[in-house]
Coordinates of C-alpha atoms and ligand atoms in Angstrom, one line a residue:
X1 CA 0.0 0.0 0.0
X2 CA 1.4 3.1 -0.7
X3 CA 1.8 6.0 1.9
X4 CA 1.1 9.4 1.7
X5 CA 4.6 10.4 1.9
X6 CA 5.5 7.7 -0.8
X7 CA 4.0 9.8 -4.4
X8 CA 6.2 12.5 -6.0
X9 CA 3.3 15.3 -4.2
X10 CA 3.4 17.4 -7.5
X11 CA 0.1 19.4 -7.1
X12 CA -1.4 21.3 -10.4
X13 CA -4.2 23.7 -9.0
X14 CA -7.0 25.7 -11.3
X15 CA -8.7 28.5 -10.0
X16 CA -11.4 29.7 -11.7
X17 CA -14.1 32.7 -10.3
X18 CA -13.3 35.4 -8.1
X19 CA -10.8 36.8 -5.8
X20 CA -12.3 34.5 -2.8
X21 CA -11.4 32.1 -4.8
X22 CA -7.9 32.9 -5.7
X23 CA -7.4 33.5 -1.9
X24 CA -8.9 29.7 -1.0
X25 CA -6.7 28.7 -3.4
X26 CA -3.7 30.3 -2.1
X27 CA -4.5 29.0 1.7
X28 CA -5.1 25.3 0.5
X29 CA -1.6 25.6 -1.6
X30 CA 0.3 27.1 1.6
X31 CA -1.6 23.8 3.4
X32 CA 0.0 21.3 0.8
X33 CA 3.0 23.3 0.7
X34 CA 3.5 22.2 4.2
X35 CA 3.4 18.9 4.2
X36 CA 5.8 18.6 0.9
X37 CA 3.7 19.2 -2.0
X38 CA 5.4 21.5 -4.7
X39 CA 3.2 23.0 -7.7
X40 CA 3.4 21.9 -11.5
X41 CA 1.4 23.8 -14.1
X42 CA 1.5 20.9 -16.0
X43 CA -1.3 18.6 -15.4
X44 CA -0.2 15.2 -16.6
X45 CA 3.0 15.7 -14.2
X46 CA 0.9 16.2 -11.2
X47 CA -0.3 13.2 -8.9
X48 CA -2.9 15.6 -7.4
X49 CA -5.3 17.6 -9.8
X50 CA -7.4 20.3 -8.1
X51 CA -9.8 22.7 -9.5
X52 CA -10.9 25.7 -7.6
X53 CA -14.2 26.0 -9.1
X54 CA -17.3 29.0 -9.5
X55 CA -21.0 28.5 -10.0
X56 CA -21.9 32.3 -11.1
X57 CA -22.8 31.5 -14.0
X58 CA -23.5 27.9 -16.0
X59 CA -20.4 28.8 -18.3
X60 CA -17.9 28.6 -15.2
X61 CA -19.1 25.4 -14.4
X62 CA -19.0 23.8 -17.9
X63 CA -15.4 24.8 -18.5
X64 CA -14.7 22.8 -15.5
X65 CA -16.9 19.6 -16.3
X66 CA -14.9 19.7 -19.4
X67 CA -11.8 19.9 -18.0
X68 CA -12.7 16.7 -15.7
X69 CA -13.6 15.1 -18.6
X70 CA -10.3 15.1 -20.1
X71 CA -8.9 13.8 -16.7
X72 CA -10.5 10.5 -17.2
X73 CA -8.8 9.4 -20.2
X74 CA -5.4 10.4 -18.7
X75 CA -6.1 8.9 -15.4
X76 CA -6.8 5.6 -17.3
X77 CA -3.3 5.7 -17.6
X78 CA -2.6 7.2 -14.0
X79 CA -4.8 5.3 -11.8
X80 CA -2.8 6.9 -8.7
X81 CA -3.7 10.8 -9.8
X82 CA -6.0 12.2 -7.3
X83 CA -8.5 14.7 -8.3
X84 CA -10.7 17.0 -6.5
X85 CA -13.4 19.3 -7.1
X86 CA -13.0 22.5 -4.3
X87 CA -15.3 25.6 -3.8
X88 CA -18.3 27.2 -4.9
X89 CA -19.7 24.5 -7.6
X90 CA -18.7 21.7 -4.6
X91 CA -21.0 22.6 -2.2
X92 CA -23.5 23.1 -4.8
X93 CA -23.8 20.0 -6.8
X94 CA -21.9 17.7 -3.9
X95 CA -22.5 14.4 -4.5
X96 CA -24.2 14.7 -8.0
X97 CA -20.2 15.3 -9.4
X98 CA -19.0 12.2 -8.7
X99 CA -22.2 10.7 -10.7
X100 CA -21.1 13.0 -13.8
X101 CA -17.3 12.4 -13.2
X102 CA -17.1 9.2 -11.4
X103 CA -13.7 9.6 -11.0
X104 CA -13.2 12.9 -9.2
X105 CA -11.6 11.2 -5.2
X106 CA -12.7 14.4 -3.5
X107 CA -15.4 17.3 -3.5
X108 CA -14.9 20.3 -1.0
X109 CA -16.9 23.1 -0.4
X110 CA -16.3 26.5 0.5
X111 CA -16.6 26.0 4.1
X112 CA -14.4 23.0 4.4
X113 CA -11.4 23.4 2.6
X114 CA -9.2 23.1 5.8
X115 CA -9.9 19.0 5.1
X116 CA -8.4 19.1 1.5
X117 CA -5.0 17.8 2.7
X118 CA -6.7 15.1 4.9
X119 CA -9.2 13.8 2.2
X120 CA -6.2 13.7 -0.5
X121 CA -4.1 11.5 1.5
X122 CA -7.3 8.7 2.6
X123 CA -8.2 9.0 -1.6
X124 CA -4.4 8.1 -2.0
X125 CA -3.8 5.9 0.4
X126 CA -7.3 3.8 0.7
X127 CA -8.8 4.9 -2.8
X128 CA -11.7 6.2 -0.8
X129 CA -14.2 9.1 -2.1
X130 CA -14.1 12.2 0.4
X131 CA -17.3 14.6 0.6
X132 CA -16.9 17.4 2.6
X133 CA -19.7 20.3 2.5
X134 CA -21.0 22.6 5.0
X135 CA -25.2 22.5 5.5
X136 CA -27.9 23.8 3.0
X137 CA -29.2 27.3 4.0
X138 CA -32.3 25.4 4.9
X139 CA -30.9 22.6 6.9
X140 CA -30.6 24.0 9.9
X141 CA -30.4 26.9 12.3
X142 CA -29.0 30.2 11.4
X143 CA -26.4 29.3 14.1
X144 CA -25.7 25.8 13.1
X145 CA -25.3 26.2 9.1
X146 CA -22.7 29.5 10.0
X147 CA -21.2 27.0 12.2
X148 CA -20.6 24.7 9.3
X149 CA -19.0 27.1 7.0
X150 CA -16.0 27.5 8.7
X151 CA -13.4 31.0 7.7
X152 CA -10.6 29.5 6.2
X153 CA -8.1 31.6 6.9
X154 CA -4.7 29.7 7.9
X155 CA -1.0 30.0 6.6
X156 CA -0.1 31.9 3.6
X157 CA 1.7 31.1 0.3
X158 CA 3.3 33.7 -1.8
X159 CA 4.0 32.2 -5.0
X160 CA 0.1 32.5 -5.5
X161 CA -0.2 36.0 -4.8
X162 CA -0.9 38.2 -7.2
X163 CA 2.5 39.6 -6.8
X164 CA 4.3 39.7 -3.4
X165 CA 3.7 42.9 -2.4
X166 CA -0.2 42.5 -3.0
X167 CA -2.3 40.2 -0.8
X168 CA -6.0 39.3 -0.3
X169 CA -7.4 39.2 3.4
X170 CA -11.0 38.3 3.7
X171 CA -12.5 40.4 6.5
X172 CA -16.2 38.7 5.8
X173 CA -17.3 35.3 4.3
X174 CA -21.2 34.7 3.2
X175 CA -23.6 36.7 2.0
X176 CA -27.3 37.3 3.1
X177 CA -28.3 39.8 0.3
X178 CA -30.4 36.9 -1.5
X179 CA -30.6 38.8 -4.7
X180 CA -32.9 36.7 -7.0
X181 CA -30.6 35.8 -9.7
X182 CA -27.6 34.8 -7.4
X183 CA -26.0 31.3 -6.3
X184 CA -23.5 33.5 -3.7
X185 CA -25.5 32.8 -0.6
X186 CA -26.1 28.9 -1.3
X187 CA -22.7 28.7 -2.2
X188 CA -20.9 30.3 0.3
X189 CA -23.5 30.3 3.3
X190 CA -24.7 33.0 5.4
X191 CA -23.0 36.3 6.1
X192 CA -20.0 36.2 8.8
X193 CA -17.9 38.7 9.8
X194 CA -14.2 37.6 10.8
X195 CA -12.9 39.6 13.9
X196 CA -11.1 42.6 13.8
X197 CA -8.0 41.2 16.1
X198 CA -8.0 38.5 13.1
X199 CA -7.8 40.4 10.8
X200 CA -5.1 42.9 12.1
X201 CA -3.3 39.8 13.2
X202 CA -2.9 38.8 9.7
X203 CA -2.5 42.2 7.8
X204 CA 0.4 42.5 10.3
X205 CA 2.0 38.9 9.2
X206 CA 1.4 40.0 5.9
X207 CA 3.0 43.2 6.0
X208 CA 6.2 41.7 7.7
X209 CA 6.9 39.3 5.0
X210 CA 6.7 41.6 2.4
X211 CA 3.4 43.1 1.2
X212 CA 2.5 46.7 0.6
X213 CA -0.9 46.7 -0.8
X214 CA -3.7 44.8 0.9
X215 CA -7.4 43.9 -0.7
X216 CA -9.7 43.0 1.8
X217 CA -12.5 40.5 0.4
X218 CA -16.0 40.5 1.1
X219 CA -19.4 39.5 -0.4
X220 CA -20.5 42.8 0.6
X221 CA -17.2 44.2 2.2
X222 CA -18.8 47.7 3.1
X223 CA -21.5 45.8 5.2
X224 CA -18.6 44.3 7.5
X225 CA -19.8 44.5 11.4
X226 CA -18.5 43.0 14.4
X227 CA -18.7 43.6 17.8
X228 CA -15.5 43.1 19.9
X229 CA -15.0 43.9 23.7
X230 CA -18.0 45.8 23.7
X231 CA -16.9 48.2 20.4
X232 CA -18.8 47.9 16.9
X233 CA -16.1 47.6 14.3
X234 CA -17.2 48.4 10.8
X235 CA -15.2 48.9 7.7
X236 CA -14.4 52.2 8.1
X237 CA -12.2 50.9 11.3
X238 CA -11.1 48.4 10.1
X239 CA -9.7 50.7 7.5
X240 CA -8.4 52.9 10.0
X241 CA -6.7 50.3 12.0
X242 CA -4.9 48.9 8.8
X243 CA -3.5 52.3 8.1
X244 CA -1.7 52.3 11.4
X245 CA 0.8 49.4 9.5
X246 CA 4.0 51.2 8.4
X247 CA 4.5 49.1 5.7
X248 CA 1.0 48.7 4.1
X249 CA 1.2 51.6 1.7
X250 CA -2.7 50.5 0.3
X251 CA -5.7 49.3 1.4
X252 CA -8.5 48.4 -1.2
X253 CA -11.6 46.6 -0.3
X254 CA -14.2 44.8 -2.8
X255 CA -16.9 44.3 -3.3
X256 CA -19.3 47.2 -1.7
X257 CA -23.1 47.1 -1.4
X258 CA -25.1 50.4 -2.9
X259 CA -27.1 50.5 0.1
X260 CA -23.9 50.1 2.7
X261 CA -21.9 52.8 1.2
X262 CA -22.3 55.5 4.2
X263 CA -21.3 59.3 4.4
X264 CA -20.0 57.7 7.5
X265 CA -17.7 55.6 5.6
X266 CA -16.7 58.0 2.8
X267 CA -15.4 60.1 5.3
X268 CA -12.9 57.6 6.6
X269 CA -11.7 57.2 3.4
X270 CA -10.6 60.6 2.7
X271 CA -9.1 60.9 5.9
X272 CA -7.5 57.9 5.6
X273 CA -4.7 58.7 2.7
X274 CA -3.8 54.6 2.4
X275 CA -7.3 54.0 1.6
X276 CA -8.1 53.3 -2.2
X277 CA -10.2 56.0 -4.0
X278 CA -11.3 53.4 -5.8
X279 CA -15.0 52.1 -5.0
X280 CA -16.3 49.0 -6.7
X281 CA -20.2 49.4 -6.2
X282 CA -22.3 47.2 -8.8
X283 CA -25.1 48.8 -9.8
X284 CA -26.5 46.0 -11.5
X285 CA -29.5 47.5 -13.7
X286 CA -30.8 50.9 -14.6
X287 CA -34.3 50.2 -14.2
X288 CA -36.3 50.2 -11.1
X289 CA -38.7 47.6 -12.0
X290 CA -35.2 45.2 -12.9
X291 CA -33.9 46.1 -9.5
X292 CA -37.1 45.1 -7.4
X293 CA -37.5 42.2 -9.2
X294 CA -33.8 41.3 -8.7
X295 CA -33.8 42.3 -4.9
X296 CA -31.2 44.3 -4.9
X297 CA -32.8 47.0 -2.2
X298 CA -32.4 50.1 -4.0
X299 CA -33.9 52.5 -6.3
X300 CA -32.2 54.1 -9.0
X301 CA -33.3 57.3 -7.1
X302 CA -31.0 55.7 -4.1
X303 CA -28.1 54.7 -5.9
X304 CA -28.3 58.0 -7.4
X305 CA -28.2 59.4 -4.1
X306 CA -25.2 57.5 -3.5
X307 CA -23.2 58.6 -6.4
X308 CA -23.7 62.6 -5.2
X309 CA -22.0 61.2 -2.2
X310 CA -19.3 59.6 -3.6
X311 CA -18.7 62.9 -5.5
X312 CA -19.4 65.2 -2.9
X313 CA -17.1 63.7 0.0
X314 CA -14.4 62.0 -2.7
X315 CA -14.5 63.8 -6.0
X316 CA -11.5 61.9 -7.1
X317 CA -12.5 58.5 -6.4
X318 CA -12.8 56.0 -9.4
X319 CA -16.2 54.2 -9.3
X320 CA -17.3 51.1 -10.9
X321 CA -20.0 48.6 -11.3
X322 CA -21.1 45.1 -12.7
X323 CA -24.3 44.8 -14.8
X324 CA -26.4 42.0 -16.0
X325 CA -28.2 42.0 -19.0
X326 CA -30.9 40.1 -20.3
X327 CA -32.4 39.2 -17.2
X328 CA -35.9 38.0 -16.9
X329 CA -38.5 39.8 -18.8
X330 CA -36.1 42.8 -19.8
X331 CA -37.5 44.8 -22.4
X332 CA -35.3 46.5 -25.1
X333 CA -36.4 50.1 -23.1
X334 CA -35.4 48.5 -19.6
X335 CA -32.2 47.5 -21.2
X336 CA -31.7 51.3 -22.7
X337 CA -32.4 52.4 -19.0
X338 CA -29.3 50.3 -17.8
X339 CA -26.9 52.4 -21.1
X340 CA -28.6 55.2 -19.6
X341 CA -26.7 55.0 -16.2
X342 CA -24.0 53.8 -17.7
X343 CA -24.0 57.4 -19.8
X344 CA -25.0 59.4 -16.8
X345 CA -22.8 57.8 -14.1
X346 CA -19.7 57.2 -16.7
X347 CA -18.2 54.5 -14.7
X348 CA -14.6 53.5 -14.4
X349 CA -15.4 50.2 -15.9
X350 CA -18.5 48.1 -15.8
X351 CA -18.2 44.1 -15.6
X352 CA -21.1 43.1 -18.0
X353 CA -22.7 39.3 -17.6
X354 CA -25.3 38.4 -19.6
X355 CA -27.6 36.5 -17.0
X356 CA -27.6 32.5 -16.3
X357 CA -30.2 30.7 -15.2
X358 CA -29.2 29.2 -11.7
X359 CA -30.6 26.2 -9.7
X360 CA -31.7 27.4 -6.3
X361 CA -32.2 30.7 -6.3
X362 CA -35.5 32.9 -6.5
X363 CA -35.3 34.0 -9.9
X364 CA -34.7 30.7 -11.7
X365 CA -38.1 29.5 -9.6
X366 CA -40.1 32.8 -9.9
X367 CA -39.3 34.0 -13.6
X368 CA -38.2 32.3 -16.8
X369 CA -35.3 32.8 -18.4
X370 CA -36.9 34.3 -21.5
X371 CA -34.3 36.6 -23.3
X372 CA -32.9 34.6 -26.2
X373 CA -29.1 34.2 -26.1
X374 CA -28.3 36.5 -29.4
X375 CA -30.3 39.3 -27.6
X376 CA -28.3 39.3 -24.6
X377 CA -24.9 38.9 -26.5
X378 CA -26.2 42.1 -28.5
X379 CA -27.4 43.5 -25.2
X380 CA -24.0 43.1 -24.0
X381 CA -21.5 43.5 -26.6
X382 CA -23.5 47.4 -27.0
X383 CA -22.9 47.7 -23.4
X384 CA -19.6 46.4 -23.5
X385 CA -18.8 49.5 -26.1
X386 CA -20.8 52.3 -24.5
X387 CA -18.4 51.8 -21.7
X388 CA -15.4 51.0 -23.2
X389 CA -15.9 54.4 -25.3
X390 CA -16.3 56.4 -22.0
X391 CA -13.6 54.7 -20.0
X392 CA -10.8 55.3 -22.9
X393 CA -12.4 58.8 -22.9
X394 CA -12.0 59.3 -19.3
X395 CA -8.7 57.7 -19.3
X396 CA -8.0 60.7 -22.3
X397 CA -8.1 63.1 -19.2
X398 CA -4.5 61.3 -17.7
X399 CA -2.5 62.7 -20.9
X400 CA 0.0 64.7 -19.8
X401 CA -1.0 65.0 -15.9
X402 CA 1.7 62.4 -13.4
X403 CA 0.3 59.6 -11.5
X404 CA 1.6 57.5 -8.5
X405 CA 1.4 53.8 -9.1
X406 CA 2.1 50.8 -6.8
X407 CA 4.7 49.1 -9.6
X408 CA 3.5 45.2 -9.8
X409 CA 6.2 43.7 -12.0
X410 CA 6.8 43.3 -15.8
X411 CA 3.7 43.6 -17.8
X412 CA 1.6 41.2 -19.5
X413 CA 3.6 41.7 -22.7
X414 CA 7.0 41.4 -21.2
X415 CA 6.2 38.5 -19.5
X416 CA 4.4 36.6 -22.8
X417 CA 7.9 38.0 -24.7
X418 CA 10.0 36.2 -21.6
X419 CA 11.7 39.2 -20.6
X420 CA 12.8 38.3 -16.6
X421 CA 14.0 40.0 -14.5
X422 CA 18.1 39.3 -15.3
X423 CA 17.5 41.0 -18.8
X424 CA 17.2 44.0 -17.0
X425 CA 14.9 47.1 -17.7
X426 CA 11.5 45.8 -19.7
X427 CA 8.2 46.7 -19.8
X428 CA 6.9 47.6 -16.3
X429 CA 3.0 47.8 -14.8
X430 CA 1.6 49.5 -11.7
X431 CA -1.8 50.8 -10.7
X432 CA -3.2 54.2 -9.2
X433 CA -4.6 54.6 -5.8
X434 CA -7.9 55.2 -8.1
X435 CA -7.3 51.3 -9.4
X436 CA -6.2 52.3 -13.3
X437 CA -3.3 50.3 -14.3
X438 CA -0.1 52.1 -16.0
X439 CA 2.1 50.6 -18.5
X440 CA 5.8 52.0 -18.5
X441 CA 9.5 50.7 -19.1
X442 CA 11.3 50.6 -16.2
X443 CA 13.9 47.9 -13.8
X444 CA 12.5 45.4 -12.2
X445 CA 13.9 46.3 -9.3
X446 CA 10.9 48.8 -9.0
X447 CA 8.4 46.2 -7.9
X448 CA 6.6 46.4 -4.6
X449 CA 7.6 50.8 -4.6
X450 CA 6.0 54.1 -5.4
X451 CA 7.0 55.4 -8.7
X452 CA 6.0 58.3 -10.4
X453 CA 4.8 57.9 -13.7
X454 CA 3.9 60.7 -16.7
X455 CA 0.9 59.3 -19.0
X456 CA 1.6 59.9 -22.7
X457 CA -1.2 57.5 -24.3
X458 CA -4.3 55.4 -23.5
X459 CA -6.7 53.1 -24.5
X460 CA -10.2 52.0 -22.3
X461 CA -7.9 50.1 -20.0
X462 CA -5.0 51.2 -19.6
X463 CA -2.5 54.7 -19.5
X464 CA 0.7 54.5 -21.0
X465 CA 3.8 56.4 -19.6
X466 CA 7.4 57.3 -18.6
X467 CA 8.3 57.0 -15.4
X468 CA 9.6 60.3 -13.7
X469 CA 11.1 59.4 -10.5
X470 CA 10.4 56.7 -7.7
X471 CA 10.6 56.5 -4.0
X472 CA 11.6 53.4 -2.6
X473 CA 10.3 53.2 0.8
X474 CA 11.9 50.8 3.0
X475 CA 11.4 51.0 6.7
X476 CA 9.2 53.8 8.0
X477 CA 10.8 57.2 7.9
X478 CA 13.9 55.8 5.6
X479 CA 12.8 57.2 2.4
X480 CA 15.1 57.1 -0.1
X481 CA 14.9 59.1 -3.4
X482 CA 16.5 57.2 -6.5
X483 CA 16.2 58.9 -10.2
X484 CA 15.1 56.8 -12.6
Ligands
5AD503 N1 -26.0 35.6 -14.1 C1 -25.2 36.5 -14.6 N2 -24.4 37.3 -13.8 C2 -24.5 37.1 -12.5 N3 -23.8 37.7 -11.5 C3 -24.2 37.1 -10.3 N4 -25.1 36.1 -10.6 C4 -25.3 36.1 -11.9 C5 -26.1 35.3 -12.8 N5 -26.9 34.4 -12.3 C6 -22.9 38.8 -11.7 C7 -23.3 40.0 -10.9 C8 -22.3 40.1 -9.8 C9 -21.1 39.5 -10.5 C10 -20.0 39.0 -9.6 O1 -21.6 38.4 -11.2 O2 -23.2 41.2 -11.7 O3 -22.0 41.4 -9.3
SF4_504 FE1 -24.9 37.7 -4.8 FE2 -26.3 39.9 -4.2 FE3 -24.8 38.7 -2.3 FE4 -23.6 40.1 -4.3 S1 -25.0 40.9 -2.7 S2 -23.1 38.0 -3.5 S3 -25.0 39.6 -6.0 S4 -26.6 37.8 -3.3

């Protein structure tokens, strides 16, 4: 019988969804990392297959059935490969993926992903199937299905950062919104907020090995609430208690809630100077009648209400949104409402998802899913170009004016050209405190510092510059000026 400690432990991981998912995913590598594992991004090396999967929409989870499909030829041939399904589309379908991939070993859900390791080593060592998912939102108490979605929050792995000097840190997992159309609450249980000392406790370990920006994650990160020793901590301290870190130079938090976004909470973020003026708040539709029957909670007439504050308190702050398009019923005029806030509102950038039918939630019982696919494409390819014209246009207003970026490392471009980092200078990228990312040569060396760059082109996503000078802040109070 072979051991656990026996197999070569080469571990290939897919992530697929959002940044709670590339944050599980970085906590169970760290896990496997510890006892021995190393990472492959070559499948057929690895004896331990994971995917990291989302249940958003019906696309997410087809790429992933397909990718399990081509895993049972090749583990024909490698009856010892262990492969496991993790996260959102685990604890939705459970047992019903090992009846369409009989042989996935192992099927974790969001709320139990601190038993990956333990469930890989009984499929490897005894061949057994391992099913770990927390409780439906209606099998039990409040108490007892939070209880069984557990925070997942242990030790940390850097290689699956997005760079080192940028790191996730969930502050809330769950979500209790219920809108209609979405699987969030099923899939990742109700709304919990993780405890301040937590939290600081691990933005501090963070920021000792390294990182200068934090993101923290939530659901509905601006609805965060927790009551320690007596005190109510809501974002806006936690912001504020973040910003006390020397070395964190940047906080961001996604995603906000419309409804949550205080004057209460937009005034800690302009006093707060390490706070991103960057607020993700997704609108969702334009049309009143869309929004009720979605649940969202708001009127336009609110979330217009909302955007004079946002302007009023933080004129600079960059502000963007997700729609959906062709939802139930929409008309071609409730659709035109939606390009209508998108024109009035000019958003940073919109995410646009043309809607998918999920099992479980309200809106796939209550409404049909009556918009035909080519007129939600259309719906959302127009959208698509209304706000790329506006964001390139906005973007149009950087020419010629200096920005501060947080530089990340070589771009995309350098990196698909293999430019490392011992060929010297290359093709550098960074982002604004207002979340716009920068293109500009520069050295390497630059990564994880300030620099100062002077924006000379654009297009909808990106500015293109030179870099002026840089700071390169090392311990608190050593600042030391380099020119470029
Ligand atoms: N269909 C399409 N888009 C969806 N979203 C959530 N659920 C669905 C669905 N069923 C979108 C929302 C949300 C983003 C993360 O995904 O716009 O803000
Ligand atoms: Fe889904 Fe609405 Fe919760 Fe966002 S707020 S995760 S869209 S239910």
């Amino acid at each position: 019988m072979t051991t656990a400690s026996d197999h070569n432990k080469k571990l290939f991981i897919e992530t697929v969804g959002c940044q709670m998912n590339i944050l599980d995913s970085e906590l169970v590598v760290a896990a496997l990392k510890n006892q021995g594992y190393e990472l492959t991004p070559d499948v057929a090396e690895a004896d331990t297959v994971l995917f990291n999967t989302c249940s958003v929409r019906e696309h997410a989870e087809h790429k992933i059935y397909s990718a399990l499909g081509r895993l049972k030829f090749s583990k024909r041939t490698r009856p010892d490969q262990v492969i496991g399904v993790l996260g959102c589309m685990a604890q939705k379908d459970q047992e019903l993926i090992f009846k369409k991939a009989p042989h996935v070993d192992l099927v974790v859900g969001t709320g139990q992903l601190s038993e990956v390791p333990r469930l890989i080593d009984e499929a490897r060592t005894s061949r057994l199937r391992g099913l770990a998912v927390s409780l439906d939102r209606k099998e039990g108490t409040r108490l007892e299905v939070s209880s069984s979605f557990q925070s997942y929050d242990p030790l940390r792995e850097p290689q699956m950062r997005p760079s080192p000097y940028q790191s996730f840190v969930r502050i809330m997992i769950g979500c209790d919104k219920f809108c209609t159309y979405c699987v969030v609450p099923m899939t990742r249980g109700p709304e919990q907020s993780r405890p301040p000392v937590d939290i600081l406790r691990e933005t501090e370990l963070l920021a000792q090995q390294g990182v200068k920006e934090v993101t923290l994650l939530g659901q509905t990160v601006n609805s965060y609430k927790f009551t320690q020793d007596g005190k109510v901590w809501r974002l806006a301290d936690l912001l504020a208690a973040i910003s006390e870190i020397p070395e964190i130079l940047r906080i961001k938090f996604v995603t906000n809630y419309p409804k949550d976004m205080t004057r209460e909470l937009l005034l800690a973020i302009r006093s707060l100077p390490k706070a991103a003026r960057y607020l993700h708040v997704p609108a969702q539709h334009g049309c009143n009648d869309m929004l009720a029957k979605m649940k969202r909670g708001y009127t336009i007439e609110q979330y217009r209400e909302m955007m004079a504050r946002i302007t009023e308190v933080l004129p600079d702050a960059a502000v963007s949104s997700d729609f959906i398009v062709g939802f139930c019923g929409e008309t071609e005029e409730q659709h035109q409402k939606s390009m209508d806030l998108i024109r009035e509102f000019r958003f940073k950038n919109s995410f646009i998802f043309k809607y998918s039918e999920r099992p479980g939630t309200k809106a796939a019982s209550l409404f049909p899913d009556d918009i035909p696919d080519d007129v939600k494409r259309a719906r959302n390819n127009e959208m698509l170009e209304l706000q790329n014209r506006i964001s390139e246009e906005d973007n149009a207003q950087f020419i010629g004016r200096e920005v501060e970026v947080l530089v990340e490392g070589f771009s995309k471009t350098a990196q698909k050209t293999g430019h490392h980092a011992d060929h010297g200078p290359g093709q550098l990228t960074g982002r604004t405190m207002c979340d716009r990312i920068v293109v500009f040569d520069g050295n390497p060396r630059l990564t994880g510092t300030l620099a100062n760059v002077r924006i000379s082109d654009v297009s909808s996503t990106t500015l293109l510059g030179q870099m002026v000078t840089y700071e390169q802040q090392t311990t608190p109070g050593s600042i030391l000026p380099i020119l470029s």
